[in-house]
Tab-separated table of C-alpha atoms in Angstrom:
chain	number	residue	atom	x	y	z
A	1	MET	CA	15.172	-33.308	-129.019
A	2	THR	CA	14.726	-36.217	-126.662
A	3	SER	CA	13.129	-39.298	-128.125
A	4	ASP	CA	10.392	-41.230	-126.392
A	5	ARG	CA	12.633	-43.437	-124.257
A	6	THR	CA	9.722	-45.431	-122.938
A	7	SER	CA	8.738	-46.803	-126.327
A	8	TRP	CA	12.080	-48.468	-127.038
A	9	ALA	CA	12.453	-49.474	-123.403
A	10	GLU	CA	9.207	-51.452	-123.629
A	11	ALA	CA	10.296	-53.070	-126.866
A	12	VAL	CA	13.714	-53.978	-125.447
A	13	HIS	CA	12.144	-55.350	-122.282
A	14	ALA	CA	9.916	-57.572	-124.422
A	15	ILE	CA	12.979	-58.814	-126.326
A	16	LEU	CA	14.773	-59.649	-123.078
A	17	ARG	CA	11.701	-61.614	-122.007
A	18	ASP	CA	11.576	-63.431	-125.334
A	19	HIS	CA	15.210	-64.406	-124.899
A	20	ARG	CA	14.573	-65.665	-121.360
A	21	VAL	CA	16.952	-63.173	-119.780
A	22	GLN	CA	16.663	-63.672	-116.031
A	23	GLN	CA	19.516	-61.642	-114.522
A	24	VAL	CA	19.897	-57.970	-115.335
A	25	PRO	CA	22.894	-56.408	-113.591
A	26	TYR	CA	23.049	-52.664	-114.123
A	27	LEU	CA	24.585	-49.317	-113.380
A	28	PRO	CA	22.008	-46.568	-113.770
A	29	ASP	CA	21.820	-44.052	-116.583
A	30	ALA	CA	19.054	-41.587	-117.332
A	31	GLY	CA	18.666	-43.168	-120.763
A	32	LEU	CA	18.190	-46.598	-119.158
A	33	ALA	CA	15.829	-45.471	-116.389
A	34	ALA	CA	12.655	-46.612	-118.129
A	35	LEU	CA	14.126	-50.033	-118.975
A	36	ILE	CA	15.464	-50.481	-115.428
A	37	ARG	CA	11.980	-49.740	-114.061
A	38	LEU	CA	10.422	-52.334	-116.359
A	39	VAL	CA	13.001	-54.983	-115.468
A	40	SER	CA	12.738	-54.243	-111.744
A	41	THR	CA	8.994	-54.880	-111.740
A	42	ASP	CA	9.131	-58.026	-113.881
A	43	PRO	CA	8.906	-61.139	-111.686
A	44	ALA	CA	10.659	-63.174	-114.388
A	45	MET	CA	13.799	-61.047	-114.101
A	46	ARG	CA	16.142	-60.033	-111.329
A	47	ALA	CA	17.487	-56.501	-111.596
A	48	VAL	CA	20.799	-56.332	-109.730
A	49	PRO	CA	22.306	-52.930	-108.988
A	50	LEU	CA	26.111	-52.959	-109.126
A	51	THR	CA	28.776	-50.716	-107.664
A	52	THR	CA	30.925	-50.908	-110.816
A	53	GLU	CA	30.306	-52.333	-114.261
A	54	GLU	CA	32.857	-55.146	-114.267
A	55	GLU	CA	30.875	-56.803	-111.487
A	56	GLY	CA	28.141	-57.331	-114.051
A	57	VAL	CA	30.489	-58.976	-116.544
A	58	ALA	CA	31.584	-61.479	-113.899
A	59	MET	CA	28.006	-61.994	-112.751
A	60	ALA	CA	26.924	-62.772	-116.312
A	61	VAL	CA	29.573	-65.499	-116.493
A	62	GLY	CA	28.298	-67.019	-113.252
A	63	ALA	CA	24.697	-66.782	-114.413
A	64	TRP	CA	25.467	-68.576	-117.661
A	65	LEU	CA	27.482	-71.283	-115.899
A	66	GLY	CA	24.338	-71.776	-113.822
A	67	GLY	CA	22.031	-71.934	-116.839
A	68	GLN	CA	20.572	-68.423	-116.872
A	69	ARG	CA	20.897	-65.658	-119.428
A	70	SER	CA	21.642	-62.102	-118.492
A	71	ALA	CA	21.861	-58.616	-119.949
A	72	LEU	CA	24.218	-55.976	-118.590
A	73	LEU	CA	22.969	-52.377	-118.673
A	74	LEU	CA	25.503	-49.588	-118.420
A	75	GLN	CA	26.399	-46.072	-119.493
A	76	SER	CA	29.336	-45.638	-121.854
A	77	SER	CA	31.350	-44.059	-119.022
A	78	GLY	CA	31.466	-47.491	-117.404
A	79	ALA	CA	32.608	-49.441	-120.445
A	80	GLY	CA	36.242	-48.874	-119.535
A	81	ASN	CA	35.692	-50.428	-116.119
A	82	CYS	CA	34.844	-53.733	-117.799
A	83	ILE	CA	37.959	-54.168	-119.892
A	84	ASN	CA	40.095	-56.676	-117.994
A	85	THR	CA	37.064	-58.698	-116.927
A	86	LEU	CA	35.915	-58.954	-120.541
A	87	GLY	CA	39.052	-60.988	-121.163
A	88	MET	CA	37.369	-63.841	-119.272
A	89	VAL	CA	34.309	-63.647	-121.514
A	90	SER	CA	36.453	-63.799	-124.639
A	91	GLU	CA	38.682	-66.580	-123.338
A	92	CYS	CA	35.764	-68.718	-122.146
A	93	ARG	CA	33.439	-67.893	-125.077
A	94	VAL	CA	30.521	-66.909	-122.870
A	95	PRO	CA	27.420	-65.182	-124.293
A	96	LEU	CA	27.172	-61.627	-122.966
A	97	LEU	CA	24.660	-58.992	-124.032
A	98	MET	CA	25.630	-55.430	-123.101
A	99	LEU	CA	23.245	-52.517	-123.623
A	100	VAL	CA	25.261	-49.317	-123.470
A	101	THR	CA	23.664	-45.884	-123.483
A	102	MET	CA	26.078	-43.297	-124.817
A	103	ARG	CA	27.265	-40.045	-123.361
A	104	GLY	CA	29.790	-37.766	-124.951
A	105	GLN	CA	28.447	-37.583	-128.474
A	106	TRP	CA	25.112	-36.127	-129.587
A	107	GLY	CA	24.778	-32.651	-128.070
A	108	GLU	CA	26.984	-33.396	-125.044
A	109	PHE	CA	27.503	-30.518	-122.619
A	110	ASN	CA	30.119	-32.018	-120.270
A	111	PRO	CA	33.614	-32.200	-121.782
A	112	TRP	CA	34.697	-34.718	-119.122
A	113	GLN	CA	32.333	-37.255	-120.681
A	114	MET	CA	34.089	-37.076	-124.021
A	115	PRO	CA	37.254	-39.234	-123.721
A	116	MET	CA	35.637	-42.444	-122.456
A	117	ALA	CA	32.569	-42.040	-124.625
A	118	GLN	CA	34.566	-41.554	-127.794
A	119	ALA	CA	36.752	-44.554	-126.935
A	120	THR	CA	33.896	-46.865	-125.918
A	121	GLY	CA	33.455	-48.740	-129.201
A	122	ALA	CA	37.198	-49.074	-129.771
A	123	VAL	CA	38.079	-50.407	-126.333
A	124	LEU	CA	35.206	-52.890	-126.301
A	125	ALA	CA	36.171	-54.087	-129.767
A	126	ALA	CA	39.792	-54.413	-128.666
A	127	MET	CA	38.652	-56.940	-126.039
A	128	GLY	CA	36.759	-59.044	-128.553
A	129	VAL	CA	33.309	-57.551	-128.021
A	130	ILE	CA	31.169	-57.267	-131.147
A	131	VAL	CA	29.982	-53.663	-131.205
A	132	GLN	CA	26.753	-52.583	-132.903
A	133	ALA	CA	25.796	-48.919	-132.785
A	134	VAL	CA	22.233	-47.608	-132.991
A	135	GLU	CA	21.564	-44.066	-134.097
A	136	ARG	CA	17.793	-44.061	-134.601
A	137	ASP	CA	14.950	-44.775	-132.232
A	138	GLU	CA	13.240	-47.261	-134.526
A	139	ASP	CA	16.449	-49.298	-134.851
A	140	VAL	CA	16.922	-49.973	-131.128
A	141	ALA	CA	14.593	-52.956	-130.836
A	142	PRO	CA	15.659	-54.808	-133.996
A	143	VAL	CA	19.353	-54.319	-133.234
A	144	VAL	CA	18.948	-55.509	-129.635
A	145	ALA	CA	17.001	-58.543	-130.857
A	146	ALA	CA	19.715	-59.389	-133.385
A	147	ALA	CA	22.444	-58.815	-130.788
A	148	ALA	CA	20.726	-61.150	-128.331
A	149	ARG	CA	20.530	-63.871	-130.973
A	150	LEU	CA	24.122	-63.318	-132.061
A	151	SER	CA	25.421	-63.427	-128.508
A	152	ASN	CA	23.497	-66.518	-127.453
A	153	ASN	CA	23.986	-68.458	-130.679
A	154	THR	CA	27.702	-67.785	-131.116
A	155	TYR	CA	28.777	-67.599	-127.437
A	156	ARG	CA	30.268	-64.129	-127.683
A	157	PRO	CA	30.016	-60.722	-126.064
A	158	VAL	CA	27.910	-58.264	-128.068
A	159	ALA	CA	27.461	-54.622	-127.098
A	160	VAL	CA	24.690	-52.420	-128.476
A	161	LEU	CA	25.709	-48.777	-128.247
A	162	ILE	CA	22.542	-46.686	-128.053
A	163	SER	CA	23.262	-43.181	-129.272
A	164	GLN	CA	22.727	-40.179	-127.069
A	165	ARG	CA	20.424	-39.022	-129.837
A	166	VAL	CA	18.158	-41.951	-128.999
A	167	ALA	CA	18.865	-42.305	-125.274
A	168	GLY	CA	18.400	-38.619	-124.584
A	169	THR	CA	20.743	-35.683	-124.025
A	170	LYS	CA	21.209	-34.690	-120.398
A	171	GLU	CA	20.380	-31.058	-119.820
A	172	PHE	CA	22.336	-29.046	-117.292
A	173	GLY	CA	21.297	-25.976	-115.352
A	174	LYS	CA	17.600	-26.301	-116.064
B	1	MET	CA	55.740	-51.248	-89.035
B	2	SER	CA	54.962	-52.840	-85.699
B	3	ALA	CA	55.043	-56.603	-85.303
B	4	ARG	CA	51.654	-58.290	-85.538
B	5	ALA	CA	50.152	-59.647	-82.369
B	6	GLU	CA	49.016	-62.739	-84.236
B	7	ALA	CA	50.835	-63.882	-87.349
B	8	PRO	CA	48.693	-65.965	-89.735
B	9	ALA	CA	49.186	-69.638	-88.854
B	10	LEU	CA	46.697	-71.765	-90.816
B	11	ASP	CA	47.783	-73.980	-93.714
B	12	ARG	CA	45.872	-72.965	-96.856
B	13	ARG	CA	45.866	-76.473	-98.301
B	14	GLU	CA	44.425	-77.873	-95.078
B	15	VAL	CA	41.734	-75.180	-95.101
B	16	ALA	CA	40.771	-75.932	-98.713
B	17	ALA	CA	40.846	-79.696	-98.216
B	18	SER	CA	38.750	-79.491	-95.025
B	19	ILE	CA	36.041	-77.478	-96.762
B	20	LEU	CA	36.028	-79.352	-100.070
B	21	ALA	CA	35.903	-82.770	-98.374
B	22	ARG	CA	32.430	-81.716	-97.230
B	23	ARG	CA	31.321	-80.040	-100.460
B	24	GLY	CA	28.581	-82.513	-101.369
B	25	ASP	CA	27.009	-81.239	-104.604
B	26	ALA	CA	28.268	-77.678	-104.117
B	27	LEU	CA	29.408	-75.534	-107.038
B	28	VAL	CA	32.899	-74.130	-106.553
B	29	VAL	CA	34.461	-71.008	-108.069
B	30	ALA	CA	38.207	-70.668	-107.494
B	31	GLY	CA	39.876	-67.288	-107.916
B	32	LEU	CA	43.108	-66.721	-109.769
B	33	GLY	CA	46.473	-67.671	-108.332
B	34	ALA	CA	46.922	-69.819	-105.275
B	35	PRO	CA	43.188	-70.337	-104.586
B	36	CYS	CA	42.949	-72.144	-107.957
B	37	PHE	CA	45.871	-74.351	-106.947
B	38	ASP	CA	44.470	-74.982	-103.450
B	39	THR	CA	41.188	-76.062	-104.989
B	40	ALA	CA	42.880	-78.330	-107.537
B	41	ALA	CA	45.093	-79.864	-104.845
B	42	ALA	CA	41.964	-80.983	-102.999
B	43	GLY	CA	40.921	-82.932	-106.117
B	44	ASP	CA	39.851	-81.755	-109.559
B	45	HIS	CA	36.078	-81.744	-110.105
B	46	ALA	CA	33.842	-80.880	-113.063
B	47	LEU	CA	31.911	-78.524	-110.790
B	48	ASN	CA	35.031	-76.468	-110.092
B	49	PHE	CA	35.314	-73.334	-112.209
B	50	TYR	CA	38.916	-72.152	-112.119
B	51	VAL	CA	39.282	-68.466	-112.920
B	52	TRP	CA	42.807	-68.004	-114.239
B	53	GLY	CA	42.430	-64.267	-114.847
B	54	ALA	CA	39.911	-61.436	-114.495
B	55	MET	CA	41.222	-60.550	-111.034
B	56	GLY	CA	38.467	-59.317	-108.748
B	57	SER	CA	35.743	-61.416	-110.397
B	58	ALA	CA	35.425	-64.586	-108.353
B	59	ALA	CA	32.873	-63.302	-105.841
B	60	MET	CA	30.607	-61.899	-108.549
B	61	ILE	CA	30.803	-65.090	-110.619
B	62	GLY	CA	29.627	-66.732	-107.414
B	63	LEU	CA	26.699	-64.327	-107.119
B	64	GLY	CA	25.505	-64.957	-110.685
B	65	LEU	CA	25.786	-68.694	-110.104
B	66	ALA	CA	24.065	-68.552	-106.706
B	67	LEU	CA	21.100	-66.629	-108.136
B	68	ALA	CA	20.851	-69.011	-111.104
B	69	GLN	CA	21.032	-72.115	-108.872
B	70	PRO	CA	19.267	-71.172	-105.637
B	71	ARG	CA	18.991	-74.805	-104.490
B	72	ARG	CA	22.706	-75.504	-104.798
B	73	ARG	CA	25.457	-74.386	-102.464
B	74	VAL	CA	27.959	-72.048	-104.118
B	75	ILE	CA	31.411	-71.772	-102.543
B	76	VAL	CA	33.853	-69.143	-103.811
B	77	ILE	CA	37.487	-69.672	-102.836
B	78	THR	CA	39.451	-66.495	-103.377
B	79	GLY	CA	42.465	-64.572	-102.124
B	80	ASP	CA	42.656	-61.417	-100.057
B	81	GLY	CA	44.279	-59.543	-102.928
B	82	GLU	CA	41.517	-60.523	-105.319
B	83	LEU	CA	38.730	-59.570	-102.914
B	84	LEU	CA	40.418	-56.236	-102.225
B	85	MET	CA	40.253	-55.558	-105.962
B	86	GLY	CA	36.499	-56.191	-105.986
B	87	LEU	CA	35.377	-54.767	-102.645
B	88	GLY	CA	32.257	-53.318	-104.208
B	89	SER	CA	31.085	-56.868	-104.845
B	90	LEU	CA	30.603	-57.274	-101.087
B	91	ALA	CA	28.039	-54.462	-101.230
B	92	THR	CA	26.348	-55.929	-104.292
B	93	ILE	CA	26.158	-59.390	-102.697
B	94	GLY	CA	24.987	-57.892	-99.401
B	95	VAL	CA	22.059	-56.242	-101.165
B	96	GLN	CA	21.042	-59.459	-102.986
B	97	ARG	CA	21.556	-61.633	-99.868
B	98	PRO	CA	21.803	-65.046	-101.589
B	99	ASP	CA	21.433	-67.550	-98.749
B	100	ASN	CA	23.351	-70.236	-100.682
B	101	LEU	CA	26.599	-68.291	-101.206
B	102	ALA	CA	29.757	-68.601	-99.101
B	103	LEU	CA	32.965	-66.678	-99.750
B	104	VAL	CA	36.143	-68.328	-98.469
B	105	VAL	CA	39.134	-65.994	-98.383
B	106	MET	CA	42.624	-67.456	-98.241
B	107	ASP	CA	44.108	-64.433	-96.519
B	108	ASN	CA	47.903	-64.621	-96.342
B	109	GLU	CA	48.133	-60.821	-96.116
B	110	HIS	CA	50.334	-60.778	-99.222
B	111	TYR	CA	50.344	-60.828	-103.021
B	112	GLY	CA	51.828	-64.299	-103.237
B	113	GLU	CA	52.099	-64.690	-107.017
B	114	THR	CA	54.017	-61.471	-107.631
B	115	GLY	CA	56.783	-61.494	-105.049
B	116	MET	CA	55.026	-61.531	-101.666
B	117	GLN	CA	54.357	-57.832	-101.445
B	118	ALA	CA	52.337	-56.783	-98.402
B	119	ALA	CA	48.564	-56.545	-98.853
B	120	HIS	CA	46.178	-54.194	-97.066
B	121	THR	CA	44.826	-57.146	-95.055
B	122	GLY	CA	48.097	-57.282	-93.120
B	123	LEU	CA	48.027	-53.565	-92.555
B	124	GLY	CA	44.773	-53.201	-90.663
B	125	VAL	CA	42.069	-53.840	-93.266
B	126	ASP	CA	39.478	-56.362	-91.999
B	127	LEU	CA	37.525	-58.019	-94.826
B	128	ALA	CA	35.117	-59.730	-92.410
B	129	LEU	CA	34.123	-56.406	-90.889
B	130	MET	CA	33.573	-55.052	-94.389
B	131	ALA	CA	31.336	-58.011	-95.243
B	132	LYS	CA	29.324	-57.447	-92.071
B	133	GLY	CA	28.997	-53.791	-92.976
B	134	ALA	CA	27.710	-54.854	-96.381
B	135	GLY	CA	24.954	-56.952	-94.817
B	136	PHE	CA	26.360	-60.488	-94.942
B	137	ALA	CA	24.531	-62.946	-92.682
B	138	ALA	CA	27.816	-63.819	-90.986
B	139	ALA	CA	31.500	-63.110	-91.449
B	140	ASP	CA	34.585	-63.735	-89.364
B	141	ILE	CA	38.363	-63.822	-89.240
B	142	ILE	CA	39.494	-67.404	-88.626
B	143	ARG	CA	42.908	-68.033	-87.106
B	144	THR	CA	42.851	-71.497	-85.502
B	145	ARG	CA	42.104	-75.084	-86.510
B	146	GLU	CA	39.363	-75.188	-83.882
B	147	GLN	CA	37.671	-72.244	-85.574
B	148	LEU	CA	38.227	-73.902	-88.962
B	149	HIS	CA	36.409	-77.019	-87.774
B	150	ASP	CA	33.545	-74.896	-86.479
B	151	TRP	CA	33.303	-73.016	-89.756
B	152	VAL	CA	33.424	-75.928	-92.228
B	153	PRO	CA	29.776	-76.982	-91.670
B	154	ARG	CA	28.683	-73.353	-91.820
B	155	ILE	CA	30.485	-72.810	-95.124
B	156	VAL	CA	28.825	-75.823	-96.715
B	157	GLY	CA	25.394	-75.384	-95.170
B	158	ALA	CA	24.505	-72.348	-93.069
B	159	ALA	CA	22.314	-69.537	-94.381
B	160	GLY	CA	24.390	-67.002	-96.268
B	161	PRO	CA	25.778	-64.903	-97.598
B	162	LEU	CA	28.820	-65.816	-95.519
B	163	LEU	CA	32.409	-64.680	-95.572
B	164	ALA	CA	35.091	-66.753	-93.853
B	165	ASP	CA	38.482	-65.039	-93.876
B	166	PHE	CA	41.164	-67.629	-93.090
B	167	LYS	CA	44.472	-66.213	-91.915
B	168	VAL	CA	46.911	-68.546	-93.696
B	169	THR	CA	50.702	-68.589	-93.817
B	170	THR	CA	52.613	-67.511	-96.911
B	171	ASP	CA	53.525	-71.163	-97.586
B	172	ARG	CA	52.098	-71.850	-101.048
B	173	GLY	CA	52.092	-75.644	-100.903
B	174	SER	CA	53.276	-78.028	-103.590
B	175	PRO	CA	52.378	-77.218	-107.211
B	176	ALA	CA	48.884	-78.316	-108.269
B	177	LEU	CA	47.854	-76.894	-111.631
B	178	PRO	CA	44.205	-77.370	-112.665
B	179	PRO	CA	43.025	-77.361	-116.294
B	180	ARG	CA	43.212	-73.859	-117.760
B	181	ASP	CA	41.465	-73.883	-121.151
B	182	GLY	CA	38.451	-71.598	-120.682
B	183	PRO	CA	36.012	-73.276	-123.115
B	184	VAL	CA	36.809	-76.694	-121.618
B	185	LEU	CA	36.274	-75.454	-118.074
B	186	ARG	CA	32.957	-73.795	-118.828
B	187	TYR	CA	31.730	-76.704	-120.968
B	188	ARG	CA	32.442	-79.408	-118.442
B	189	PHE	CA	30.963	-77.312	-115.631
B	190	ARG	CA	27.715	-76.751	-117.542
B	191	GLN	CA	27.584	-80.369	-118.650
B	192	ALA	CA	27.959	-81.608	-115.071
B	193	LEU	CA	25.414	-79.126	-113.731
B	194	LEU	CA	22.886	-78.758	-116.546
B	195	GLY	CA	23.315	-81.950	-118.575
B	196	ASP	CA	24.477	-82.736	-122.115
B	197	GLN	CA	21.534	-81.208	-123.915
B	198	VAL	CA	21.788	-77.774	-122.321
B	199	ALA	CA	25.580	-77.736	-122.418
B	200	LEU	CA	25.569	-78.397	-126.175
B	201	GLU	CA	22.735	-76.089	-127.197
């Protein structure tokens, strides 16, 4: 059921390195755990744990003003927290790469995850974020690579939504 | 509500001007509302980034900038209402401990742009204590001009992260509107800091 999260995490980490991403603000998610471990042990990157996701949007703006690229890692539950702050990214045309692991879709157990997860793509898009969904393990790396190029080259926020099918379904009571 | 023992007495424009006169090559982030106007009133500068929206963001923009430019001083000028909206950022900054970051809070204990409603800072909430609890190198409430003069060199040069909470009156000062077009503000900031080639790439 669960894909090999480590394989795409390694590929995505390599893409972030290729794109000279140096600041990686994040909120944890089980589906991102492998990538967070890789980033945290990479001396070329600074993994920055946040208390809420919009901090990472603001931090990415500061990083880019200072000449560094960043990637924001979050779970779909936190996408809503970013909404007002994303207005700054759209208004200022700042590159922002968001890697969002999804809850509330493939095989979800917890009904409370459903509303925000199902609205994630729509609310991000409403704020001017270009949303690209990934449903298959082998698509994660190429989509993240394309999203990084798109974001950096066109000065826009791009979110890659990584399906629960790929990121892994949380199991309860086991 | 009981009367305060000490009503805020500092002039926000004097606070901003005193700090920015000593800025050197510091990078300045100004939070929405009056802090933007205070910063502009002290003299517009390409290395001022005026945040006209995204309330709660100024401190975290400062963190991203401070980590990207560890050899430059980064001064964030924000309001008490804005910092209250992003209190978690104190914890995030405290964990990263950037020694080049100073947060300056223009604390008038009110929401000045929306009708002067009372803010938590006038009702017992101490932002400096919160910053200390988050691990800042130093933080204090500043009420007098003598304290202001002591703090100016610390804000522009002492090891951070620092938080200086200035208790200022509700007087907003004369209008001073900085540029507000986002792409212009971010372009000129990057051009001044990183040069033409990087800013245009």
